[in-house]
C-alpha cells in the first residue's frame, strides 16, 4: 500500500516525496502507441479494459506514486451534445456562439453518459488494489468553455474573450451549465472510486488576474463546494496561475498545482501551509541525466523539507520525451528526498 501521494495531499509527513507526471500515459510510451495504433483516441477512452491498461503502463514503467485515469477533459462535453473529434488536437464541429446553443446543451445522468469512465475507474481500483492511489480528473469550467467556444485550441482565444467581454449573458449561461455538468461528472468519478481529483485549468492563465477573479473564480468556487470531497483531496492546476496564486487559492482546493514560471520556494511563501504540486519544466526531460538530477535537486531544495509537496512536471509530458529520462526523473525524486 503506497499512500504517500494521498498523505502529501493532506500535508502529512511522508518517507519520500511522492511523484507523478501530468499526462503520464500517452504517446511518448511505445507500449501506449502499440495499443493506440489499431484504434482512435476516442475509442481507446471508451473501452474500459484498454483505458485501464494504458492507465497502468506508467505505474509499471516509471514507478510513479499515483495513477491517473486515462480519458480526456473533453469526454463529458461530447455527452452534452457537442460533436467531438481529435486530429490529434480536439475539434468541435459546431462551436458555441449563441445563447440558443448554450440552452441546447444538456446534462445527462452520468451512468448513461459516461458508463465507460465509471467502469474504467472500477477496473482500476480492482487491479491497483491499493498499490498506488487513483486520480480522477476534469477540466475547469473556463478551460472547457475555451474549447467549446473556439472549437479547437487557439493562440489568442479571441472568441471566448470576446464572448466574456461583449456577451456576458451568453458567457455566464455557458459557465453555469459547464459547472453544473462538472459537479455531476466529478462526483460520479468520486463515487466510482477516484481517490483524488485534479481540475485542469490549462487556459486560466490567459486572463488578467482581475478577469480571472471576476469571471472564472466564482464558478471554480461553486464547483469545488459541490463536490463530495471529504476523503478525496482536490488538486487545482491553473497553467500560468503563478502571478495570481492568492486569487487561485480562493477557489478552495486542497492542493495547488504550479507550472514552472513560478519558483516553488516563492510559491510556498505566498501560499503558506497550502500543499503544492509541481513544478519541473517538461522539456528538462530532454536534458542529460546530470541536468535532470540537478533540476530535481533544485526543486526539492526550494521546498526545503516542508511537508505537503507532490513532485510533478509544470505541465504535461511532451510526446517526444524519452521514457528512460522520465523514469530517471522519478528515481531521482525518490532517492534525493528519502528521509
Ligand atoms: O494524464 C494522463 O495520463 C491522463 C490522460 C489525459 C489526457 N488528456 C489524454 C490525452 C489527461 C489528464 C488529459 C487532460 C487534457 N486534455 C488537458 C489538460 C491538461 C493539459 O495538457 O493542459 C487538455 C487541455 C486536453 C485537451 C487535449 N486532448 C489536447 C489539447 C489534445 C491534443 C494535444 C495532445 O497532447 O495530443 C488531447 C489529446 C490527448 N489527450 C491525447 C492523450 C493521450 C493524445 C491522443 C492520441 O493518442 O492521439
XYZ file of C-alpha atoms and ligand atoms in Angstrom:
387
model
C 0.000 0.000 0.000
C 1.638 3.222 -1.192
C -0.227 6.115 0.422
C 2.481 8.747 0.200
C 0.675 10.672 -2.535
C -2.564 10.917 -0.504
C -0.677 11.689 2.713
C 1.169 14.519 0.971
C -2.157 15.872 -0.387
C -3.278 16.290 3.222
C 0.035 17.860 4.257
C 1.131 14.847 6.309
C 4.814 13.875 6.573
C 5.987 11.178 4.135
C 9.057 8.896 3.847
C 9.926 10.377 0.438
C 8.359 12.931 -1.884
C 5.598 11.367 -3.994
C 5.818 11.953 -7.735
C 3.606 11.518 -10.774
C 3.583 13.216 -14.183
C 0.761 15.130 -15.801
C -0.220 13.260 -18.988
C 1.912 10.323 -17.843
C 0.003 7.906 -20.098
C 0.353 8.585 -23.791
C 2.297 8.857 -26.977
C 5.840 9.031 -25.559
C 5.418 5.396 -24.443
C 5.883 2.733 -27.173
C 3.593 0.499 -25.081
C 0.817 3.109 -25.487
C 1.438 3.515 -29.226
C 1.104 -0.237 -29.686
C -2.419 -0.250 -28.227
C -3.314 3.076 -29.843
C -2.167 2.036 -33.362
C -5.279 -0.006 -34.153
C -7.934 2.398 -32.820
C -8.733 6.082 -32.401
C -8.054 8.001 -29.208
C -11.806 8.271 -28.513
C -12.277 4.517 -28.998
C -9.461 3.936 -26.545
C -11.063 6.256 -23.981
C -14.392 4.445 -24.369
C -13.058 0.875 -23.981
C -12.654 0.373 -20.212
C -10.280 -2.636 -20.321
C -7.895 -0.800 -22.642
C -8.224 2.581 -20.922
C -7.349 0.795 -17.666
C -4.397 -0.943 -19.309
C -2.842 2.315 -20.580
C -3.501 3.970 -17.192
C -1.357 1.288 -15.551
C 1.524 1.480 -18.054
C 3.298 4.468 -16.446
C 2.779 2.996 -12.973
C 4.698 -0.105 -14.084
C 7.245 1.629 -16.318
C 8.029 4.796 -14.339
C 7.320 3.700 -10.734
C 5.184 6.791 -10.063
C 3.248 7.152 -6.791
C -0.195 7.696 -8.368
C -2.194 6.543 -11.367
C -4.367 8.975 -13.308
C -7.452 7.801 -15.124
C -6.932 7.610 -18.893
C -9.541 9.833 -20.501
C -9.757 13.441 -21.680
C -11.207 16.635 -20.241
C -13.492 16.928 -23.306
C -15.134 13.496 -22.995
C -18.077 14.736 -20.854
C -18.521 17.762 -23.135
C -19.209 15.447 -26.080
C -22.014 13.961 -23.975
C -23.601 17.411 -23.591
C -24.362 17.195 -27.303
C -21.206 18.537 -28.964
C -19.670 16.587 -31.825
C -16.013 15.951 -30.895
C -13.027 14.719 -32.862
C -9.269 14.523 -32.167
C -6.920 15.283 -35.078
C -4.869 14.852 -32.786
C -5.877 18.103 -31.030
C -9.568 18.353 -30.057
C -12.033 19.822 -32.565
C -15.724 20.613 -32.035
C -17.516 20.722 -35.391
C -20.025 23.339 -34.215
C -18.614 25.727 -31.608
C -20.949 27.555 -29.212
C -21.613 31.157 -30.206
C -25.226 31.918 -29.152
C -27.500 31.677 -26.123
C -29.737 29.267 -28.057
C -26.761 26.931 -28.498
C -25.968 27.109 -24.772
C -29.587 26.287 -23.946
C -29.467 23.199 -26.166
C -26.569 21.706 -24.189
C -27.853 19.044 -21.814
C -26.538 17.254 -18.753
C -27.457 13.573 -18.975
C -27.268 11.217 -15.978
C -23.596 10.242 -15.757
C -24.231 6.471 -15.571
C -25.812 6.794 -19.025
C -23.454 9.392 -20.484
C -20.059 8.094 -19.371
C -20.508 4.490 -18.170
C -17.086 3.690 -19.696
C -15.357 6.257 -17.435
C -17.001 4.856 -14.303
C -16.258 1.277 -15.410
C -12.593 2.157 -16.081
C -12.320 3.560 -12.548
C -13.870 0.392 -11.088
C -11.475 -1.866 -13.031
C -8.503 0.252 -11.968
C -9.370 0.185 -8.278
C -9.612 -3.622 -8.501
C -6.360 -4.009 -10.440
C -4.406 -1.479 -8.387
C -5.763 -2.909 -5.117
C -4.008 -0.225 -3.093
C -0.685 -0.321 -4.942
C -0.955 3.407 -5.696
C -3.964 5.741 -5.436
C -6.088 6.574 -8.472
C -6.590 10.203 -9.509
C -9.732 11.192 -11.411
C -9.901 14.481 -13.251
C -11.840 17.046 -15.191
C -11.254 20.311 -16.995
C -12.018 23.537 -15.156
C -15.131 25.375 -16.404
C -13.122 28.091 -18.154
C -10.787 25.694 -19.982
C -13.744 23.657 -21.233
C -15.506 26.866 -22.295
C -12.379 27.847 -24.275
C -12.606 24.687 -26.401
C -16.405 24.824 -26.692
C -16.392 28.417 -27.946
C -13.183 28.415 -30.017
C -13.983 24.961 -31.423
C -10.309 23.990 -31.047
C -7.073 25.197 -29.483
C -6.208 28.837 -30.128
C -3.274 31.238 -29.969
C -5.165 34.295 -28.705
C -8.532 32.886 -27.526
C -10.240 35.873 -29.114
C -13.667 34.181 -29.422
C -14.036 33.200 -25.775
C -12.650 36.545 -24.576
C -14.962 38.393 -26.963
C -17.901 36.482 -25.513
C -16.727 37.234 -21.963
C -16.421 40.990 -22.637
C -19.152 41.611 -25.224
C -21.818 38.988 -24.491
C -21.519 38.346 -20.739
C -25.024 36.828 -20.583
C -24.019 34.061 -23.026
C -20.685 33.585 -21.250
C -22.241 33.227 -17.812
C -25.021 30.907 -19.027
C -22.350 28.673 -20.580
C -20.110 28.724 -17.496
C -23.082 27.906 -15.222
C -24.033 24.936 -17.391
C -20.478 23.582 -17.567
C -20.150 23.949 -13.785
C -23.411 22.015 -13.255
C -22.121 19.261 -15.546
C -18.732 19.079 -13.792
C -20.312 18.735 -10.351
C -22.229 15.670 -11.602
C -19.287 14.293 -13.563
C -16.636 14.595 -10.844
C -18.954 13.374 -8.090
C -19.679 10.322 -10.266
C -15.919 9.697 -10.507
C -15.578 10.016 -6.724
C -18.496 7.616 -6.186
C -16.946 5.159 -8.670
C -13.698 5.122 -6.680
C -11.432 8.016 -7.699
C -9.270 8.736 -4.624
C -8.245 12.287 -5.570
C -9.480 14.716 -8.214
C -7.380 17.058 -10.313
C -9.006 20.011 -12.033
C -7.044 21.092 -15.102
C -7.356 24.804 -15.833
C -4.932 24.856 -18.717
C -6.138 28.202 -20.054
C -6.950 30.063 -16.811
C -3.641 31.923 -17.129
C -4.599 33.704 -20.367
C -6.761 36.122 -18.351
C -5.692 39.107 -16.283
C -5.831 38.433 -12.539
C -8.834 40.753 -12.271
C -10.764 38.977 -15.051
C -9.845 35.626 -13.513
C -11.231 36.771 -10.167
C -14.415 38.206 -11.692
C -15.191 35.723 -14.483
C -13.625 32.400 -13.500
C -13.234 32.184 -9.725
C -16.970 32.224 -8.844
C -17.548 29.100 -10.979
C -14.484 27.336 -9.568
C -15.709 28.075 -6.050
C -19.175 26.707 -6.835
C -17.660 23.605 -8.459
C -15.390 22.865 -5.511
C -18.198 23.398 -3.000
C -20.399 20.995 -4.985
C -18.004 18.046 -4.810
C -18.220 15.262 -2.225
C -14.645 15.785 -1.213
C -14.480 14.801 2.468
C -11.997 11.971 1.908
C -10.990 12.988 -1.610
C -8.339 15.695 -1.963
C -8.803 18.212 -4.734
C -5.862 19.441 -6.824
C -6.273 22.653 -8.815
C -3.793 23.240 -11.625
C -4.011 26.621 -13.301
C -1.385 26.878 -16.034
C 0.002 30.403 -15.850
C -1.533 30.893 -12.402
C 1.779 31.759 -10.727
C 1.175 35.512 -10.887
C -2.176 35.226 -9.107
C -1.692 32.430 -6.591
C -3.611 34.172 -3.796
C -6.606 34.545 -6.106
C -6.430 30.970 -7.357
C -6.167 29.770 -3.750
C -9.581 31.321 -3.064
C -11.005 28.561 -5.292
C -10.655 26.361 -2.222
C -8.653 23.356 -3.466
C -6.555 21.250 -1.096
C -3.527 21.233 -3.412
C -2.298 23.949 -5.765
C -0.645 22.842 -8.999
C 2.282 25.018 -10.122
C 3.753 25.418 -13.585
C 7.453 26.247 -13.971
C 7.023 30.002 -14.428
C 6.882 30.468 -10.677
C 9.595 29.300 -8.305
C 8.321 26.646 -5.927
C 10.063 28.327 -2.994
C 8.377 31.684 -3.525
C 5.018 29.995 -4.216
C 5.308 28.249 -0.846
C 5.999 31.600 0.829
C 2.896 33.082 -0.789
C 0.652 30.100 -0.134
C 1.923 29.363 3.385
C 0.756 25.921 4.552
C -1.209 25.102 1.371
C 0.039 21.899 -0.261
C 1.696 22.331 -3.667
C 2.331 20.123 -6.681
C 4.981 20.710 -9.333
C 6.926 22.123 -10.993
C 9.657 20.819 -13.312
C 9.721 22.230 -16.859
C 8.714 19.202 -19.021
C 11.485 19.988 -21.537
C 14.103 19.273 -18.845
C 13.324 15.613 -19.618
C 15.233 16.069 -22.902
C 18.405 17.013 -20.991
C 21.291 14.735 -19.954
C 20.752 12.785 -16.727
C 23.042 15.087 -14.738
C 20.882 18.105 -15.662
C 17.663 16.263 -14.813
C 19.096 15.298 -11.443
C 20.279 18.872 -10.743
C 16.840 20.286 -11.596
C 15.092 17.756 -9.353
C 17.532 18.634 -6.557
C 16.879 22.357 -7.056
C 13.103 21.957 -6.749
C 13.418 19.718 -3.677
C 15.752 22.330 -2.152
C 13.227 25.089 -2.837
C 10.646 23.058 -0.972
C 13.166 22.857 1.883
C 11.744 19.742 3.515
C 8.290 21.198 4.170
C 5.519 18.571 4.255
C 2.857 18.837 1.567
C 4.868 18.734 -1.653
C 3.940 16.439 -4.533
C 6.579 16.383 -7.256
C 5.278 16.745 -10.819
C 6.007 18.436 -14.103
C 4.805 22.006 -14.563
C 2.616 20.818 -17.480
C 2.021 17.614 -19.438
C 4.896 15.414 -20.578
C 5.802 16.069 -24.227
C 5.194 13.307 -26.810
C 8.881 13.129 -27.876
C 10.174 12.587 -24.308
C 12.494 9.591 -23.909
C 10.668 7.286 -21.420
C 14.019 6.415 -19.849
C 14.511 10.063 -18.836
C 11.054 10.201 -17.239
C 11.875 7.034 -15.310
C 15.222 8.522 -14.234
C 13.475 11.702 -13.018
C 11.104 9.650 -10.839
C 14.060 7.707 -9.429
C 15.875 10.991 -8.638
C 12.876 12.377 -6.748
C 12.637 9.217 -4.658
C 16.373 8.927 -3.978
C 17.062 12.594 -3.235
C 14.041 13.067 -0.969
C 14.415 9.827 1.011
C 14.166 10.544 4.748
O -2.538 12.368 -17.519
C -2.880 11.313 -18.084
O -2.066 10.434 -18.421
C -4.358 11.067 -18.301
C -4.845 11.357 -19.591
C -5.141 12.772 -20.067
C -5.297 13.046 -21.449
N -5.695 14.335 -21.578
C -5.065 12.078 -22.542
C -4.814 12.555 -23.909
C -5.408 13.963 -19.374
C -5.352 14.237 -17.872
C -5.769 14.935 -20.345
C -6.158 16.321 -19.997
C -6.287 17.322 -21.066
N -6.784 17.147 -22.327
C -5.966 18.693 -20.919
C -5.480 19.339 -19.643
C -4.036 19.104 -19.420
C -3.119 19.801 -20.367
O -2.320 19.116 -21.006
O -3.190 21.036 -20.442
C -6.246 19.330 -22.132
C -6.053 20.796 -22.450
C -6.779 18.337 -23.020
C -7.260 18.545 -24.404
C -6.454 17.760 -25.369
N -6.528 16.390 -25.547
C -5.497 18.258 -26.293
C -5.115 19.721 -26.455
C -5.014 17.159 -27.013
C -4.095 17.192 -28.183
C -2.727 17.529 -27.860
C -2.037 16.327 -27.338
O -1.374 16.415 -26.320
O -2.155 15.314 -28.012
C -5.652 15.989 -26.498
C -5.437 14.586 -26.928
C -4.970 13.624 -25.871
N -5.426 13.574 -24.585
C -4.028 12.576 -26.062
C -3.931 11.905 -24.838
C -3.108 10.684 -24.536
C -3.329 12.227 -27.352
C -4.289 11.391 -28.136
C -3.650 10.439 -29.074
O -3.301 9.326 -28.661
O -3.556 10.796 -30.246
